[in-house]
GROMACS .gro file of C-alpha atoms in nm:
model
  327
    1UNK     CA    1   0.000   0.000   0.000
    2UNK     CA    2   0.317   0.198   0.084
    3UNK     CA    3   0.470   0.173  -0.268
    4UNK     CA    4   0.098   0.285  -0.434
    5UNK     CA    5   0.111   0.608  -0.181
    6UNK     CA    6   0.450   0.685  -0.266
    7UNK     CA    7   0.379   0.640  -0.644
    8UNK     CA    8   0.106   0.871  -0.696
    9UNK     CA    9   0.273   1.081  -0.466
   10UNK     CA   10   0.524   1.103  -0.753
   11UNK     CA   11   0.343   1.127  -1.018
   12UNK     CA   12   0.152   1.467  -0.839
   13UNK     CA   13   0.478   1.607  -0.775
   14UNK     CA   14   0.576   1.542  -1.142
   15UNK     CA   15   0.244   1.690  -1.312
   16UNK     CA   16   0.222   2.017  -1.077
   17UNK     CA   17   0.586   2.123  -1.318
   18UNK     CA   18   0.397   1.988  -1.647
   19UNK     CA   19   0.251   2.327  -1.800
   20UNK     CA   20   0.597   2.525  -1.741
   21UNK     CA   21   0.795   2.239  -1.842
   22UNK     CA   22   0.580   2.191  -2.184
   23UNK     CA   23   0.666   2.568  -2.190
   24UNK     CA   24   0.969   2.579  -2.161
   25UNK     CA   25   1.017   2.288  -2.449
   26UNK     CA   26   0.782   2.480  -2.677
   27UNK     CA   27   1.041   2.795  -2.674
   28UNK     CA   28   1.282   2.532  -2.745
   29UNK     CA   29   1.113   2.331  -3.010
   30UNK     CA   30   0.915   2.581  -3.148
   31UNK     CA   31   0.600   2.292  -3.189
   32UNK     CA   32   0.338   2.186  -2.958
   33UNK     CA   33   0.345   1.857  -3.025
   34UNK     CA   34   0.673   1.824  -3.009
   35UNK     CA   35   0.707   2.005  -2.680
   36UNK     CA   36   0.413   1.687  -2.534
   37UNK     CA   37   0.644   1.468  -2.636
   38UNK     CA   38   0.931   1.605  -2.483
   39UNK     CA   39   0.766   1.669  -2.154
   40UNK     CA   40   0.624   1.315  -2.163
   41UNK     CA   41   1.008   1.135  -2.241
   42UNK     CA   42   1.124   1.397  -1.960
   43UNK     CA   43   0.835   1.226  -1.683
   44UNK     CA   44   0.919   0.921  -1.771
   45UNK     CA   45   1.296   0.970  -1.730
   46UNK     CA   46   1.246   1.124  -1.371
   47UNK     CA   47   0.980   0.872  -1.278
   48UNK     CA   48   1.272   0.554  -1.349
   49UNK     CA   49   1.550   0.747  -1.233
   50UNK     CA   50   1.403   0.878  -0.907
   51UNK     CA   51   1.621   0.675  -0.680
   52UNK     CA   52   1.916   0.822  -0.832
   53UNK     CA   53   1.771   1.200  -0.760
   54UNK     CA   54   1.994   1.289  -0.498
   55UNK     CA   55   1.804   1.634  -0.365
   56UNK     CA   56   2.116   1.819  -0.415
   57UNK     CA   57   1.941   2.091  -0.618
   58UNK     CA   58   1.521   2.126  -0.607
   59UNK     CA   59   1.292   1.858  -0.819
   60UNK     CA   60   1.246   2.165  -1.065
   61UNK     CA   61   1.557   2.221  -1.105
   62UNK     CA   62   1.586   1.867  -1.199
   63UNK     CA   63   1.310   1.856  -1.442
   64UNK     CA   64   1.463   2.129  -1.636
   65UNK     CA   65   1.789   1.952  -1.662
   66UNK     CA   66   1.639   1.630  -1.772
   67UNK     CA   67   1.429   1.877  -2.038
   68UNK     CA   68   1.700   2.056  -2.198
   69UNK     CA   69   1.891   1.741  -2.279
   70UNK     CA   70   1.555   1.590  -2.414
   71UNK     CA   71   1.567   1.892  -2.609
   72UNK     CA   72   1.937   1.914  -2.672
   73UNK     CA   73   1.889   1.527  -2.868
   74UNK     CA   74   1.561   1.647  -3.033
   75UNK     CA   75   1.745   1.945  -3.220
   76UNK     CA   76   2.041   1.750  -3.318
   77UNK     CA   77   1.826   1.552  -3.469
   78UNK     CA   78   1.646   1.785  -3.701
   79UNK     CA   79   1.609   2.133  -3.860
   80UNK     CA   80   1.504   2.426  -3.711
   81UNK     CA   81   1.144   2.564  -3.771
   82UNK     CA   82   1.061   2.879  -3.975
   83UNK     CA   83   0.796   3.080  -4.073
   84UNK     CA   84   0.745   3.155  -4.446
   85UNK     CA   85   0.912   3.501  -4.388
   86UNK     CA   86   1.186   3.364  -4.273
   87UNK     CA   87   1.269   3.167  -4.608
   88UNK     CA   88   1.199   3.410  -4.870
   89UNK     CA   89   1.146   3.795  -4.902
   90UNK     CA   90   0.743   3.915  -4.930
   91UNK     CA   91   0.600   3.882  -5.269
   92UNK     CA   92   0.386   4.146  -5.454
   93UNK     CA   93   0.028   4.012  -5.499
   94UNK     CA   94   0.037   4.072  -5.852
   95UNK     CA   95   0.259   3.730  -5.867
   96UNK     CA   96   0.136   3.584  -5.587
   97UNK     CA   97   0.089   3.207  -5.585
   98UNK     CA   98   0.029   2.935  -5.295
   99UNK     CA   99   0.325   2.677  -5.316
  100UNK     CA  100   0.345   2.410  -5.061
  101UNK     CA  101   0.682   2.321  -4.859
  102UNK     CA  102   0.634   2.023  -4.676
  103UNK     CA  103   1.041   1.954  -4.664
  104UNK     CA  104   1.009   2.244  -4.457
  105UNK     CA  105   0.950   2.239  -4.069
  106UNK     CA  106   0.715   2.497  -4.000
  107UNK     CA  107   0.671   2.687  -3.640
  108UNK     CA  108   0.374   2.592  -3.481
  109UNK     CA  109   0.052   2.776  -3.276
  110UNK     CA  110   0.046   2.668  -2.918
  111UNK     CA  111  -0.280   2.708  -2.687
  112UNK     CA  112  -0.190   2.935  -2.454
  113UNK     CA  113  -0.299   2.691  -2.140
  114UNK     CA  114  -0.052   2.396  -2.249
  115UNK     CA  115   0.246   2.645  -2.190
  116UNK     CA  116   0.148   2.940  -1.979
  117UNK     CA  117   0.171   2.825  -1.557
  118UNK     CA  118  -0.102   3.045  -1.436
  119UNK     CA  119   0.132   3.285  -1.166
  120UNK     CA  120  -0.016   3.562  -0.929
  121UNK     CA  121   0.259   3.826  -1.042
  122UNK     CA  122   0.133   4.033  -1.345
  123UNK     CA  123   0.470   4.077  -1.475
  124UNK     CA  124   0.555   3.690  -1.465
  125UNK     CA  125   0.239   3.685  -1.671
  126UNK     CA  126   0.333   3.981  -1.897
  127UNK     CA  127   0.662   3.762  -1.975
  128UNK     CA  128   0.553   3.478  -2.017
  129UNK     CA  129   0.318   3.575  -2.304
  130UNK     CA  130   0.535   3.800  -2.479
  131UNK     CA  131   0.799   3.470  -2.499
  132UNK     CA  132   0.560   3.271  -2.672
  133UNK     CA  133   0.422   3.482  -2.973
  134UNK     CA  134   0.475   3.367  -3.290
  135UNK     CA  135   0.763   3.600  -3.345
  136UNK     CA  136   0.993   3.521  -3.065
  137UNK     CA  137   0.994   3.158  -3.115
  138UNK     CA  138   1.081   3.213  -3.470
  139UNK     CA  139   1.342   3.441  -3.346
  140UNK     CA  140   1.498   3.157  -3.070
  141UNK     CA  141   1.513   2.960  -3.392
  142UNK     CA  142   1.800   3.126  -3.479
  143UNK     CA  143   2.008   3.033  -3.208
  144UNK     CA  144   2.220   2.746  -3.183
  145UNK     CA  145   2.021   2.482  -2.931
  146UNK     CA  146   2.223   2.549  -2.600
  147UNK     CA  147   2.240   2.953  -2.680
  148UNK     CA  148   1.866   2.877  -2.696
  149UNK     CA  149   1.861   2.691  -2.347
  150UNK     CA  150   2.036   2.936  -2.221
  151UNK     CA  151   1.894   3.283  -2.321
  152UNK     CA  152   1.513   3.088  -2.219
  153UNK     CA  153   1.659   3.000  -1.871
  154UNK     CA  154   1.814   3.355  -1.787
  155UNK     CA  155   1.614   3.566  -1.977
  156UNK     CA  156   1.274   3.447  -1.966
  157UNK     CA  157   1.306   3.173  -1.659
  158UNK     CA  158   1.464   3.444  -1.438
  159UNK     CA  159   1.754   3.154  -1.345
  160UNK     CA  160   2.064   3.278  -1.214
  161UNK     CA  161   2.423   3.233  -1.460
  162UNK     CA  162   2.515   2.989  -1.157
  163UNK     CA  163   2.187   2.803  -1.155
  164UNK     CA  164   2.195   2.752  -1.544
  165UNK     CA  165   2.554   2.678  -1.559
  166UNK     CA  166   2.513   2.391  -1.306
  167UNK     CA  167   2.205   2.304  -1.521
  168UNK     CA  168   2.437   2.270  -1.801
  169UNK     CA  169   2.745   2.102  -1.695
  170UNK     CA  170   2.933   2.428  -1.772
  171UNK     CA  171   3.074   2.743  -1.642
  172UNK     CA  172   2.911   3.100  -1.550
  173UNK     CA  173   3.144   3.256  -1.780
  174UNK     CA  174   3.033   3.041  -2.058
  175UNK     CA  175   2.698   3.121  -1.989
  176UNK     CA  176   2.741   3.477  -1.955
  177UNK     CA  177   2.919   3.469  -2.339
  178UNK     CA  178   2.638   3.233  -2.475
  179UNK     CA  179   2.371   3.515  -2.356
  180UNK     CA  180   2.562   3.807  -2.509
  181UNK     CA  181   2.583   3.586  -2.829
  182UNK     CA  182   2.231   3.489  -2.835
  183UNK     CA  183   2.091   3.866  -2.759
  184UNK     CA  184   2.249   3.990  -3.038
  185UNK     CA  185   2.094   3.759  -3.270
  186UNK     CA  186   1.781   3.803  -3.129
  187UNK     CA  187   1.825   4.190  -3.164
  188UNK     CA  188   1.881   4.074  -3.538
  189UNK     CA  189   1.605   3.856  -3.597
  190UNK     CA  190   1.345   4.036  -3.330
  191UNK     CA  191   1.052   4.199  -3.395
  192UNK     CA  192   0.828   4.425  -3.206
  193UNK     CA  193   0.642   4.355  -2.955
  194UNK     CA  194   0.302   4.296  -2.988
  195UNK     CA  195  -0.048   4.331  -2.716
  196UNK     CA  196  -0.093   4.017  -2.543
  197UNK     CA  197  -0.419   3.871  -2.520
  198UNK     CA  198  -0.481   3.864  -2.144
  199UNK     CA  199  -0.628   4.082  -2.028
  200UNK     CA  200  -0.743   4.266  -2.327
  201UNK     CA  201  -0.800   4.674  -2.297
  202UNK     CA  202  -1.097   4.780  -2.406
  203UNK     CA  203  -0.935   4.925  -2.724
  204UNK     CA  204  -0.804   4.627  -2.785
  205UNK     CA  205  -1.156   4.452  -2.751
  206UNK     CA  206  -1.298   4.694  -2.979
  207UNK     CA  207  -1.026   4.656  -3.269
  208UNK     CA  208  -1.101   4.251  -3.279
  209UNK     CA  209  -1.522   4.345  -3.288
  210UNK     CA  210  -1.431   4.570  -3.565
  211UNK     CA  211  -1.194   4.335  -3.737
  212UNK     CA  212  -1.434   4.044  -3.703
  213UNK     CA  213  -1.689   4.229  -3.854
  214UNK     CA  214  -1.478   4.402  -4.129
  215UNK     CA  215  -1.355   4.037  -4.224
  216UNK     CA  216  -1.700   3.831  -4.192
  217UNK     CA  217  -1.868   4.136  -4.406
  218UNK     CA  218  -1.595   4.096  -4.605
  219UNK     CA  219  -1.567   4.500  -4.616
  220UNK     CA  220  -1.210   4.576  -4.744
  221UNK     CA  221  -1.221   4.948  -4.636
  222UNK     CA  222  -1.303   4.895  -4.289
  223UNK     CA  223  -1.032   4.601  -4.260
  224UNK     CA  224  -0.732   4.886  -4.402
  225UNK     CA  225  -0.840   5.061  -4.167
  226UNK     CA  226  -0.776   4.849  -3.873
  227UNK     CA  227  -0.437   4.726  -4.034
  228UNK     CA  228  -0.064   4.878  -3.986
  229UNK     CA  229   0.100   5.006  -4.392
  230UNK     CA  230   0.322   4.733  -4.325
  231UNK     CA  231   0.090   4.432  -4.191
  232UNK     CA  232   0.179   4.106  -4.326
  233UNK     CA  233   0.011   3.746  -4.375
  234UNK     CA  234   0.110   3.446  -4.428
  235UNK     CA  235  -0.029   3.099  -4.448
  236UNK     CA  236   0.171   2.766  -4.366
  237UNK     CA  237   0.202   2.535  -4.530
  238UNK     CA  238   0.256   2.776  -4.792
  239UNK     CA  239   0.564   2.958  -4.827
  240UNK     CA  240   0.402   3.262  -4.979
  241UNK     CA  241   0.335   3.588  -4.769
  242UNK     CA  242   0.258   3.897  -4.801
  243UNK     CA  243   0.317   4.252  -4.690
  244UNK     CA  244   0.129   4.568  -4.712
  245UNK     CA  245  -0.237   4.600  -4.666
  246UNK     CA  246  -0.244   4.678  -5.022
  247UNK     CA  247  -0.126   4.334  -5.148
  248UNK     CA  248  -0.383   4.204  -4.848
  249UNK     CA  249  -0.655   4.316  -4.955
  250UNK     CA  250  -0.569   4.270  -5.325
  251UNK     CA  251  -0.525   3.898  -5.213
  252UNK     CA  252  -0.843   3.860  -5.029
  253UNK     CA  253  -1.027   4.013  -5.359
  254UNK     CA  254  -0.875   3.812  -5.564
  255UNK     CA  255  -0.763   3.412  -5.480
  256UNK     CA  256  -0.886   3.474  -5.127
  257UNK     CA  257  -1.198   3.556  -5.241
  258UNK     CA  258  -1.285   3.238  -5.106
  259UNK     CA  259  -1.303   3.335  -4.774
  260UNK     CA  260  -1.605   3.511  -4.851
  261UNK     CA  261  -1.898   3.434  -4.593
  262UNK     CA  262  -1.678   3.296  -4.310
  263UNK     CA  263  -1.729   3.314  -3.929
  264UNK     CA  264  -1.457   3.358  -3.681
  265UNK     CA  265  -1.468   3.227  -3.352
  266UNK     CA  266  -1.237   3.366  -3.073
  267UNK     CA  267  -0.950   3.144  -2.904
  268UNK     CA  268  -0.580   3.307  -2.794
  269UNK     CA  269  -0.273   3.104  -2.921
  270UNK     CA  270   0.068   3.224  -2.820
  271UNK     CA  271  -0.040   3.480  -2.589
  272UNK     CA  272  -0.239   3.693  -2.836
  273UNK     CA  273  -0.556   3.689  -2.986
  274UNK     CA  274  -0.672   3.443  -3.216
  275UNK     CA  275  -1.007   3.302  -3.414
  276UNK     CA  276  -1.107   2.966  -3.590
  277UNK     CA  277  -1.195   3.071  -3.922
  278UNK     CA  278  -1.435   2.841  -4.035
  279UNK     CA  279  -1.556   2.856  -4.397
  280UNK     CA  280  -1.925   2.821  -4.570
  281UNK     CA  281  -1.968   2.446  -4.603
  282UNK     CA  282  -2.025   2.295  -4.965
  283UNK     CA  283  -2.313   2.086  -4.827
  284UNK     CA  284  -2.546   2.388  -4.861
  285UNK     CA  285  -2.726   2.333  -4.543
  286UNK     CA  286  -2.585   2.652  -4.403
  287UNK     CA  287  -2.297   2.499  -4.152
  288UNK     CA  288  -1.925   2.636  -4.148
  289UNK     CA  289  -1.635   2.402  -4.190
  290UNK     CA  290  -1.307   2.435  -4.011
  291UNK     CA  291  -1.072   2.659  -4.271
  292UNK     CA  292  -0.741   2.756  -4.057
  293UNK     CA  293  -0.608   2.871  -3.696
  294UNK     CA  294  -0.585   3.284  -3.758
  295UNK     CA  295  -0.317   3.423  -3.503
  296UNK     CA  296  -0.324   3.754  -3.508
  297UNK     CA  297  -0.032   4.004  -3.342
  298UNK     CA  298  -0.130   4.378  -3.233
  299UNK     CA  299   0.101   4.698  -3.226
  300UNK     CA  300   0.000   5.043  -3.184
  301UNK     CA  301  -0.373   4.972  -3.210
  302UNK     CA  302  -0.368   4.824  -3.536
  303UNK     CA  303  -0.297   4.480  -3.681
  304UNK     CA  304   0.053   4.389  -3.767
  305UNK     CA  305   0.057   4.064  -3.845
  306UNK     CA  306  -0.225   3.750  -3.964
  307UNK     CA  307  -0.090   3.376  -3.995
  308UNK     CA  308  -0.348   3.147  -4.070
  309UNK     CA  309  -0.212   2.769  -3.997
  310UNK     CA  310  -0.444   2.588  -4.261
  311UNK     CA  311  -0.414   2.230  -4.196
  312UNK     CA  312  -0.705   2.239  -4.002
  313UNK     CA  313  -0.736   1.884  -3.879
  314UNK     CA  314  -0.422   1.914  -3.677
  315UNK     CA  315  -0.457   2.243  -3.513
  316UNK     CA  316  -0.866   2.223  -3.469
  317UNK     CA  317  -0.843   1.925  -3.223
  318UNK     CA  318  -0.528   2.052  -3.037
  319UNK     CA  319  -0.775   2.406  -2.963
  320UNK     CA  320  -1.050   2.205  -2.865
  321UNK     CA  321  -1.238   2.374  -3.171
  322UNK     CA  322  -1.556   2.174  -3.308
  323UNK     CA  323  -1.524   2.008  -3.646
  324UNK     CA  324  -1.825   2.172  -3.763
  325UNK     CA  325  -2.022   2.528  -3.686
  326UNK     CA  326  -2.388   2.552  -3.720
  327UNK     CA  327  -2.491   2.916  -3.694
   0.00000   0.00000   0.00000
């Protein structure tokens, strides 16, 4: 009976570090699925090596270890993820044309309550959501994998250069030289920041009512309106995007004309807003079929940025989104 108490016991202690280790190996891996799977092999590690855990440092502290070199073997083993405007340079919508890259490893939407511990400090918060949009995972994908470790654990964790040298078998100094290496490509590869999606202002609440309605009435004026000269979108698989709300709007009147008639439904992914777009079905009995993930990333009070993930039956489930809308 002792063994079963001490067991579960375990286990609890374990799954109380799951969200901020899944995380922490999403900033890493740049993929939710990815980042399961790495938080599962990392359980199961602790759970058969437990009598070996000495206490020396805390059981977090152990976790992370036994994370990063999950994650240290996962990105020797493959590529890093991109976006499409990380491959190729924006293209005019006047030669605009969807081609698929599936030899490419494409960065991944998240739900923001797989990764994001909820923490009483509103700055913990703040951090926390800023290091998972879209655009600073993209931008850790630029960084060698322990640069990446490391600028995650210091910069975003809070650890101390001791604590994350111990972590990593290595010294402070080392540490300190992988940061200053790994800002500076950041700095390079950055982008702005962007409004988080908890909690929204209520200019913020009003700019999604009026882009929701601008995009469902398909009115092109009011949707200018509500986004930045430079806006861009882009649409993974695809390795087209575009930039200018010019060349957006000349997209969605032209091949993306499709997208006439849809309904968006609100969700957050990566700590900003999102919606399930879901397109008029083809059965003609007035129901809405699942069409892509929209992410959307807010500066200034205007739109900056829309990636709709299209493959639909991948991200739908891992949202919790129904299969089918019936307005």
């Amino acid at each position: 009976m002792s063994d079963v108490v001490e067991t579960q016991d375990l286990d609890s202690r374990l799954e109380k570090h799951r969200v901020e280790l899944t995380g922490y190996c999403y900033r890493m891996l740049g993929s939710a699925f990815e980042a399961d799977d790495a938080v599962q092999d990392t359980m199961v590690r602790a759970w058969r090596s437990f009598d070996k855990f000495e206490g020396r440092s805390s059981l977090r502290s152990w976790l992370y270890r036994i994370a990063t070199n999950v994650c240290l073997d996962m990105l020797n083993a493959g590529n890093r993820r991109a976006r499409p405007m990380d491959l190729t340079a924006a293209t005019p919508v006047a030669q605009a044309a969807l081609n698929s890259r599936p030899e490419i490893t494409w960065l991944e939407p998240v739900p923001d309550g797989r990764v994001l511990p909820s923490v009483a400090d509103p700055a913990e918060t703040a951090v926390s959501r800023e290091t998972v949009r879209l655009a600073f995972v993209a931008a850790l994908q630029h960084l060698p994998p322990k640069q990446r470790a490391v600028l995650i654990l210091r910069e975003v964790l809070a650890w101390k250069a001791s604590e994350v040298a111990e972590l990593l078998d290595t010294t402070v100094a080392s540490v300190n030289s992988a940061l200053q290496r790994a800002r500076a490509t950041i700095a390079e590869h950055g982008s702005r920041e962007t409004d988080t999606a908890d909690p929204l202002d209520e200019e913020q609440r009003k700019l999604l009512e009026r882009y929701v309605a601008a995009f469902e009435g398909y009115d092109m004026a009011a949707l200018t309106a509500l986004l930045h000269e430079d806006a861009t979108l882009s649409m993974p698989p695809y390795d087209l995007w575009l930039q200018g709300h010019d060349n957006i709007v000349g997209w969605m009147l032209g091949v993306g004309e499709v997208c006439r008639g849809s309904k968006l439904v609100p969700v957050v992914a990566n700590g900003t807003p999102a919606f399930a777009h879901y397109h008029p079905s083809q059965s003609g009995d007035g129901s809405f079929d699942p069409w892509a993930l929209m992410v959307i990333e807010i500066v200034d009070g205007r739109v900056s940025g829309i990636t709709s993930f299209l493959d639909t039956k991948r991200w739908f489930p891992l949202f919790d989104l129904p299969e089918r809308l019936e307005v």
